[in-house]
CSV table of N, CA and C in Angstrom, one decimal:
chain,number,residue,atom,x,y,z
R,28,GLN,N,0.9,-1.4,0.0
R,28,GLN,CA,0.0,-0.1,0.0
R,28,GLN,C,0.8,1.1,0.0
R,29,VAL,N,2.1,1.3,0.4
R,29,VAL,CA,3.1,2.4,0.2
R,29,VAL,C,4.1,1.8,-0.7
R,30,GLN,N,4.6,2.8,-1.9
R,30,GLN,CA,5.6,2.6,-2.6
R,30,GLN,C,6.6,3.6,-2.3
R,31,LEU,N,8.0,3.4,-2.1
R,31,LEU,CA,8.9,4.4,-1.8
R,31,LEU,C,10.1,4.1,-3.0
R,32,VAL,N,10.6,5.4,-3.4
R,32,VAL,CA,11.5,5.7,-4.6
R,32,VAL,C,12.6,6.4,-3.8
R,33,GLU,N,13.7,6.0,-3.6
R,33,GLU,CA,14.9,6.9,-3.3
R,33,GLU,C,16.1,6.8,-4.5
R,34,ARG,N,16.3,8.3,-3.9
R,34,ARG,CA,17.2,8.7,-5.2
R,34,ARG,C,18.6,9.6,-3.9
R,35,GLY,N,20.0,9.7,-4.5
R,35,GLY,CA,20.6,10.7,-4.0
R,35,GLY,C,22.0,9.8,-3.8
R,36,GLY,N,22.1,8.4,-3.5
R,36,GLY,CA,22.9,7.7,-3.2
R,36,GLY,C,24.4,8.2,-4.1
R,37,GLY,N,25.7,7.7,-3.9
R,37,GLY,CA,26.8,8.2,-4.5
R,37,GLY,C,28.1,7.9,-3.7
R,38,LEU,N,29.2,8.5,-4.6
R,38,LEU,CA,30.3,8.2,-3.8
R,38,LEU,C,30.7,9.8,-3.7
R,39,VAL,N,31.5,9.6,-2.5
R,39,VAL,CA,31.9,11.0,-1.7
R,39,VAL,C,33.0,10.9,-0.7
R,40,GLN,N,34.2,12.0,-0.7
R,40,GLN,CA,35.2,11.6,0.2
R,40,GLN,C,34.9,12.0,1.4
R,41,ALA,N,35.7,11.4,2.5
R,41,ALA,CA,35.7,11.2,3.9
R,41,ALA,C,35.2,13.3,4.3
R,42,GLY,N,34.6,13.6,4.6
R,42,GLY,CA,34.2,15.0,5.4
R,42,GLY,C,33.4,15.7,4.4
R,43,GLY,N,32.7,14.9,3.4
R,43,GLY,CA,31.7,15.5,2.4
R,43,GLY,C,30.8,15.5,2.8
R,44,SER,N,29.6,15.9,1.9
R,44,SER,CA,28.2,15.8,2.5
R,44,SER,C,27.2,15.3,1.2
R,45,LEU,N,26.2,14.3,1.7
R,45,LEU,CA,25.4,13.9,0.7
R,45,LEU,C,24.1,13.9,1.2
R,46,ARG,N,22.9,14.0,0.5
R,46,ARG,CA,21.7,14.1,0.3
R,46,ARG,C,21.1,13.3,-0.1
R,47,LEU,N,19.9,12.2,0.6
R,47,LEU,CA,19.1,11.3,0.1
R,47,LEU,C,17.8,11.9,0.1
R,48,SER,N,16.9,11.1,-0.9
R,48,SER,CA,15.6,11.6,-0.8
R,48,SER,C,14.4,10.1,-0.7
R,49,CYS,N,13.4,10.2,-0.4
R,49,CYS,CA,12.3,9.2,-0.3
R,49,CYS,C,11.0,9.6,-0.6
R,50,THR,N,10.4,9.3,-1.9
R,50,THR,CA,9.4,9.8,-1.7
R,50,THR,C,8.4,8.7,-2.0
R,51,ALA,N,7.3,8.9,-1.3
R,51,ALA,CA,5.9,8.1,-0.8
R,51,ALA,C,4.9,7.7,-1.8
R,52,SER,N,4.4,6.8,-1.7
R,52,SER,CA,3.1,6.9,-2.5
R,52,SER,C,1.7,7.6,-2.2
R,53,ARG,N,1.9,7.8,-0.5
R,53,ARG,CA,0.9,8.2,0.2
R,53,ARG,C,1.4,9.5,1.1
R,54,ASN,N,0.4,10.2,1.4
R,54,ASN,CA,0.2,11.3,1.9
R,54,ASN,C,1.1,10.9,3.4
R,55,LEU,N,2.3,11.8,3.4
R,55,LEU,CA,3.1,11.3,4.8
R,55,LEU,C,2.2,11.6,6.2
R,56,PHE,N,1.1,12.4,6.1
R,56,PHE,CA,0.7,12.4,7.3
R,56,PHE,C,-0.2,10.9,7.8
R,57,SER,N,-0.4,10.3,6.9
R,57,SER,CA,-0.9,8.9,6.7
R,57,SER,C,-0.3,8.1,7.2
R,58,ILE,N,1.4,8.3,7.3
R,58,ILE,CA,2.0,7.2,7.6
R,58,ILE,C,2.3,7.4,9.0
R,59,ASN,N,2.8,6.2,9.3
R,59,ASN,CA,3.0,6.6,11.1
R,59,ASN,C,4.3,7.0,11.9
R,60,ARG,N,5.1,6.4,10.8
R,60,ARG,CA,6.7,6.6,10.6
R,60,ARG,C,7.3,6.4,9.2
R,61,MET,N,8.3,7.5,8.9
R,61,MET,CA,9.1,7.3,8.2
R,61,MET,C,10.6,7.2,8.5
R,62,GLY,N,11.3,6.4,7.9
R,62,GLY,CA,12.7,6.6,8.6
R,62,GLY,C,14.0,5.9,7.4
R,63,TRP,N,15.2,6.0,7.9
R,63,TRP,CA,16.5,5.6,7.2
R,63,TRP,C,17.0,4.5,7.8
R,64,TYR,N,17.5,3.4,7.0
R,64,TYR,CA,18.3,2.4,8.0
R,64,TYR,C,19.3,2.3,7.0
R,65,ARG,N,20.5,1.5,7.4
R,65,ARG,CA,21.4,1.5,6.6
R,65,ARG,C,22.0,-0.2,6.8
R,66,GLN,N,22.9,-1.0,6.0
R,66,GLN,CA,23.3,-2.2,5.8
R,66,GLN,C,24.7,-2.2,5.4
R,67,ALA,N,25.9,-2.4,5.7
R,67,ALA,CA,27.0,-2.5,5.2
R,67,ALA,C,27.5,-4.0,5.1
R,68,PRO,N,28.0,-4.6,4.4
R,68,PRO,CA,28.4,-5.7,4.2
R,68,PRO,C,28.8,-6.7,5.3
R,69,GLY,N,28.1,-7.6,5.7
R,69,GLY,CA,28.3,-8.6,6.8
R,69,GLY,C,27.9,-8.1,8.1
R,70,LYS,N,27.0,-6.9,8.1
R,70,LYS,CA,26.6,-6.6,9.3
R,70,LYS,C,25.0,-6.4,9.3
R,71,GLN,N,24.5,-6.5,10.3
R,71,GLN,CA,23.1,-6.1,10.5
R,71,GLN,C,22.5,-5.1,10.0
R,72,ARG,N,21.5,-4.9,9.3
R,72,ARG,CA,20.5,-3.6,9.0
R,72,ARG,C,20.0,-2.9,10.5
R,73,GLU,N,20.6,-1.4,10.2
R,73,GLU,CA,20.7,-0.7,11.5
R,73,GLU,C,19.9,0.7,11.1
R,74,LEU,N,19.1,0.9,12.2
R,74,LEU,CA,18.2,2.2,12.1
R,74,LEU,C,19.3,3.5,12.4
R,75,VAL,N,19.3,4.1,11.3
R,75,VAL,CA,19.9,5.6,11.1
R,75,VAL,C,18.9,6.8,11.9
R,76,ALA,N,18.0,7.0,11.1
R,76,ALA,CA,17.1,7.9,11.8
R,76,ALA,C,15.4,7.6,11.5
R,77,THR,N,14.7,8.6,12.0
R,77,THR,CA,13.4,8.4,12.1
R,77,THR,C,12.7,9.8,12.4
R,78,ILE,N,11.4,9.7,11.8
R,78,ILE,CA,10.9,10.8,11.5
R,78,ILE,C,9.1,10.4,11.7
R,79,THR,N,8.4,10.9,12.9
R,79,THR,CA,7.0,10.4,12.9
R,79,THR,C,6.0,11.4,12.1
R,80,SER,N,4.6,11.0,11.9
R,80,SER,CA,4.0,11.8,11.0
R,80,SER,C,3.8,13.1,11.8
R,81,GLY,N,3.7,13.2,12.9
R,81,GLY,CA,3.8,14.2,14.0
R,81,GLY,C,5.1,15.1,13.8
R,82,GLY,N,6.3,14.8,13.4
R,82,GLY,CA,7.4,15.5,13.3
R,82,GLY,C,8.6,14.9,14.4
R,83,SER,N,8.1,14.1,15.0
R,83,SER,CA,9.4,13.7,16.1
R,83,SER,C,10.6,13.2,15.6
R,84,THR,N,11.3,13.3,15.9
R,84,THR,CA,13.0,12.8,15.0
R,84,THR,C,13.4,12.1,16.4
R,85,ASN,N,14.2,11.0,15.8
R,85,ASN,CA,15.3,9.8,16.4
R,85,ASN,C,16.4,9.8,15.4
R,86,TYR,N,17.5,9.7,16.4
R,86,TYR,CA,18.8,9.4,15.6
R,86,TYR,C,19.6,8.5,16.4
R,87,ALA,N,20.6,8.0,15.3
R,87,ALA,CA,21.4,6.5,16.5
R,87,ALA,C,22.7,7.6,16.7
R,88,ASP,N,22.9,6.8,17.8
R,88,ASP,CA,24.2,7.9,18.2
R,88,ASP,C,25.1,8.0,17.3
R,89,SER,N,25.7,7.3,16.5
R,89,SER,CA,26.5,7.5,15.7
R,89,SER,C,26.8,8.5,14.7
R,90,VAL,N,25.4,8.6,14.4
R,90,VAL,CA,24.9,9.8,13.7
R,90,VAL,C,24.8,11.2,13.9
R,91,LYS,N,24.4,11.2,15.1
R,91,LYS,CA,23.8,12.4,15.8
R,91,LYS,C,24.8,13.6,15.6
R,92,GLY,N,24.2,14.7,15.3
R,92,GLY,CA,25.2,15.5,15.1
R,92,GLY,C,25.5,16.1,13.6
R,93,ARG,N,25.8,14.9,12.8
R,93,ARG,CA,25.9,15.0,11.6
R,93,ARG,C,25.0,14.8,10.3
R,94,PHE,N,23.5,14.0,10.7
R,94,PHE,CA,22.9,13.7,9.7
R,94,PHE,C,21.6,14.3,10.4
R,95,THR,N,21.0,14.7,9.5
R,95,THR,CA,19.5,15.6,9.7
R,95,THR,C,18.2,14.8,8.7
R,96,ILE,N,17.6,14.2,9.1
R,96,ILE,CA,16.3,13.7,8.9
R,96,ILE,C,15.1,15.2,8.8
R,97,SER,N,14.5,15.2,7.7
R,97,SER,CA,13.4,16.1,7.3
R,97,SER,C,12.3,15.8,6.4
R,98,ARG,N,11.3,16.3,6.0
R,98,ARG,CA,10.4,16.2,5.0
R,98,ARG,C,9.8,17.3,4.6
R,99,ASP,N,9.4,17.0,3.5
R,99,ASP,CA,8.4,18.0,2.7
R,99,ASP,C,7.3,17.2,2.6
R,100,ASN,N,5.9,17.7,3.4
R,100,ASN,CA,4.8,16.9,3.0
R,100,ASN,C,4.2,17.0,2.1
R,101,ALA,N,4.3,18.4,1.1
R,101,ALA,CA,3.7,19.0,-0.1
R,101,ALA,C,4.2,18.1,-1.3
R,102,LYS,N,5.3,17.2,-0.9
R,102,LYS,CA,6.2,16.5,-2.1
R,102,LYS,C,6.1,14.9,-1.5
R,103,ASN,N,5.4,14.9,-0.6
R,103,ASN,CA,5.6,13.3,0.2
R,103,ASN,C,6.9,12.8,0.1
R,104,THR,N,7.9,13.6,0.8
R,104,THR,CA,9.3,13.2,0.6
R,104,THR,C,9.8,13.7,1.6
R,105,VAL,N,10.5,12.4,2.6
R,105,VAL,CA,11.6,12.6,3.3
R,105,VAL,C,13.2,12.4,3.0
R,106,TYR,N,13.5,13.6,3.8
R,106,TYR,CA,15.1,13.7,3.1
R,106,TYR,C,16.2,13.3,4.3
R,107,LEU,N,17.5,12.9,3.9
R,107,LEU,CA,18.4,12.4,5.1
R,107,LEU,C,19.7,13.3,4.3
R,108,GLU,N,19.9,14.5,5.0
R,108,GLU,CA,21.5,15.5,5.0
R,108,GLU,C,22.1,14.7,5.6
R,109,MET,N,23.2,14.5,5.2
R,109,MET,CA,24.5,13.5,5.8
R,109,MET,C,25.8,14.4,5.8
R,110,ASN,N,26.1,15.0,6.7
R,110,ASN,CA,27.3,15.7,6.6
R,110,ASN,C,28.8,15.0,7.3
R,111,SER,N,29.9,15.6,7.2
R,111,SER,CA,31.1,15.1,7.9
R,111,SER,C,30.9,13.7,7.6
R,112,LEU,N,30.6,13.1,6.6
R,112,LEU,CA,30.8,11.6,6.1
R,112,LEU,C,32.2,10.7,6.7
R,113,LYS,N,31.6,9.7,6.9
R,113,LYS,CA,33.1,8.9,7.5
R,113,LYS,C,33.0,7.6,6.8
R,114,PRO,N,34.2,7.2,6.4
R,114,PRO,CA,34.0,5.5,5.6
R,114,PRO,C,33.2,4.8,6.3
R,115,GLU,N,33.2,4.9,7.9
R,115,GLU,CA,32.1,3.8,8.3
R,115,GLU,C,30.9,4.0,8.2
R,116,ASP,N,30.3,5.2,7.4
R,116,ASP,CA,29.1,5.1,7.1
R,116,ASP,C,28.6,4.5,5.6
R,117,THR,N,29.7,3.9,5.1
R,117,THR,CA,29.6,3.3,3.8
R,117,THR,C,28.4,2.0,4.2
R,118,ALA,N,27.4,2.1,3.3
R,118,ALA,CA,26.5,1.3,3.4
R,118,ALA,C,25.2,1.3,2.3
R,119,VAL,N,24.5,0.2,2.3
R,119,VAL,CA,23.1,0.6,1.4
R,119,VAL,C,22.1,1.2,2.3
R,120,TYR,N,21.9,2.5,1.9
R,120,TYR,CA,20.5,2.9,2.9
R,120,TYR,C,19.2,2.8,1.9
R,121,TYR,N,18.5,2.3,3.1
R,121,TYR,CA,17.1,1.9,2.9
R,121,TYR,C,16.1,2.9,3.6
R,122,CYS,N,15.1,3.4,2.5
R,122,CYS,CA,13.9,4.2,3.1
R,122,CYS,C,13.0,2.7,3.4
R,123,ASN,N,12.3,3.6,4.6
R,123,ASN,CA,11.5,2.8,5.6
R,123,ASN,C,10.1,3.6,5.7
R,124,ALA,N,9.0,2.6,5.9
R,124,ALA,CA,7.6,3.4,6.3
R,124,ALA,C,6.6,2.5,7.0
R,125,ILE,N,6.2,2.8,8.1
R,125,ILE,CA,5.4,2.1,8.9
R,125,ILE,C,3.8,2.8,8.8
R,126,PHE,N,3.1,1.9,8.1
R,126,PHE,CA,1.7,1.8,7.8
R,126,PHE,C,0.9,1.0,8.1
R,127,VAL,N,-0.5,1.1,8.9
R,127,VAL,CA,-1.2,0.5,9.1
R,127,VAL,C,-0.4,-0.8,9.6
R,128,LEU,N,0.7,-0.9,10.8
R,128,LEU,CA,1.2,-1.6,11.2
R,128,LEU,C,2.2,-2.6,10.5
R,129,ASP,N,2.2,-2.5,9.1
R,129,ASP,CA,2.9,-3.1,8.3
R,129,ASP,C,3.9,-2.2,7.9
R,130,ASN,N,5.1,-2.8,7.5
R,130,ASN,CA,6.6,-1.7,7.1
R,130,ASN,C,6.8,-2.5,5.6
R,131,TYR,N,7.3,-1.4,4.9
R,131,TYR,CA,7.6,-1.1,3.7
R,131,TYR,C,8.9,-0.7,3.5
R,132,TRP,N,9.5,-1.0,2.2
R,132,TRP,CA,11.0,-0.6,2.0
R,132,TRP,C,11.3,0.0,0.7
R,133,GLY,N,12.0,0.8,0.8
R,133,GLY,CA,12.4,1.3,-0.5
R,133,GLY,C,13.4,0.1,-1.2
R,134,GLN,N,14.1,0.3,-2.3
R,134,GLN,CA,14.6,-0.4,-3.3
R,134,GLN,C,16.2,-0.5,-2.5
R,135,GLY,N,16.5,0.3,-1.9
R,135,GLY,CA,18.1,0.9,-1.4
R,135,GLY,C,18.9,1.7,-2.1
R,136,THR,N,19.8,2.3,-1.8
R,136,THR,CA,20.5,3.2,-2.7
R,136,THR,C,22.0,3.1,-2.1
R,137,GLN,N,23.0,3.1,-2.7
R,137,GLN,CA,24.6,2.6,-2.0
R,137,GLN,C,24.8,3.9,-1.9
R,138,VAL,N,25.8,4.3,-0.7
R,138,VAL,CA,26.4,5.6,0.1
R,138,VAL,C,27.8,5.1,-0.3
R,139,THR,N,28.9,5.4,-0.6
R,139,THR,CA,30.6,4.9,-0.9
R,139,THR,C,31.3,6.2,0.0
R,140,VAL,N,31.8,6.3,1.1
R,140,VAL,CA,32.8,7.3,1.6
R,140,VAL,C,34.2,6.8,1.6
R,141,SER,N,35.0,7.4,0.7
R,141,SER,CA,36.4,7.1,0.4
R,141,SER,C,37.1,7.7,1.6
R,142,SER,N,38.3,6.9,1.9
R,142,SER,CA,39.0,8.1,2.8
R,142,SER,C,39.9,9.0,2.4
């Protein structure tokens, strides 16, 4: 019931910035929570940041102060602004939505940070 389209992955040097976007097929107010997860090779998928329909945000400790999650309700789009990137941020980043107790996922976008 929710389709997610991600954009913005790519290659960046350490210390650089990158902006990811995720556009949903439903109005954001109808989605309980949207967020970003990431998964590096050989590791578990981990939570990066979330934003609720009411605008509350949460961040993983590893990205606090460097990443910012935001939304544009008119565009049904959630963003992840990533600053001061580190090589350990390298992963596939996935957009996630919770709607009527079900989880929906984007296709994932690769972020690679070189040293």
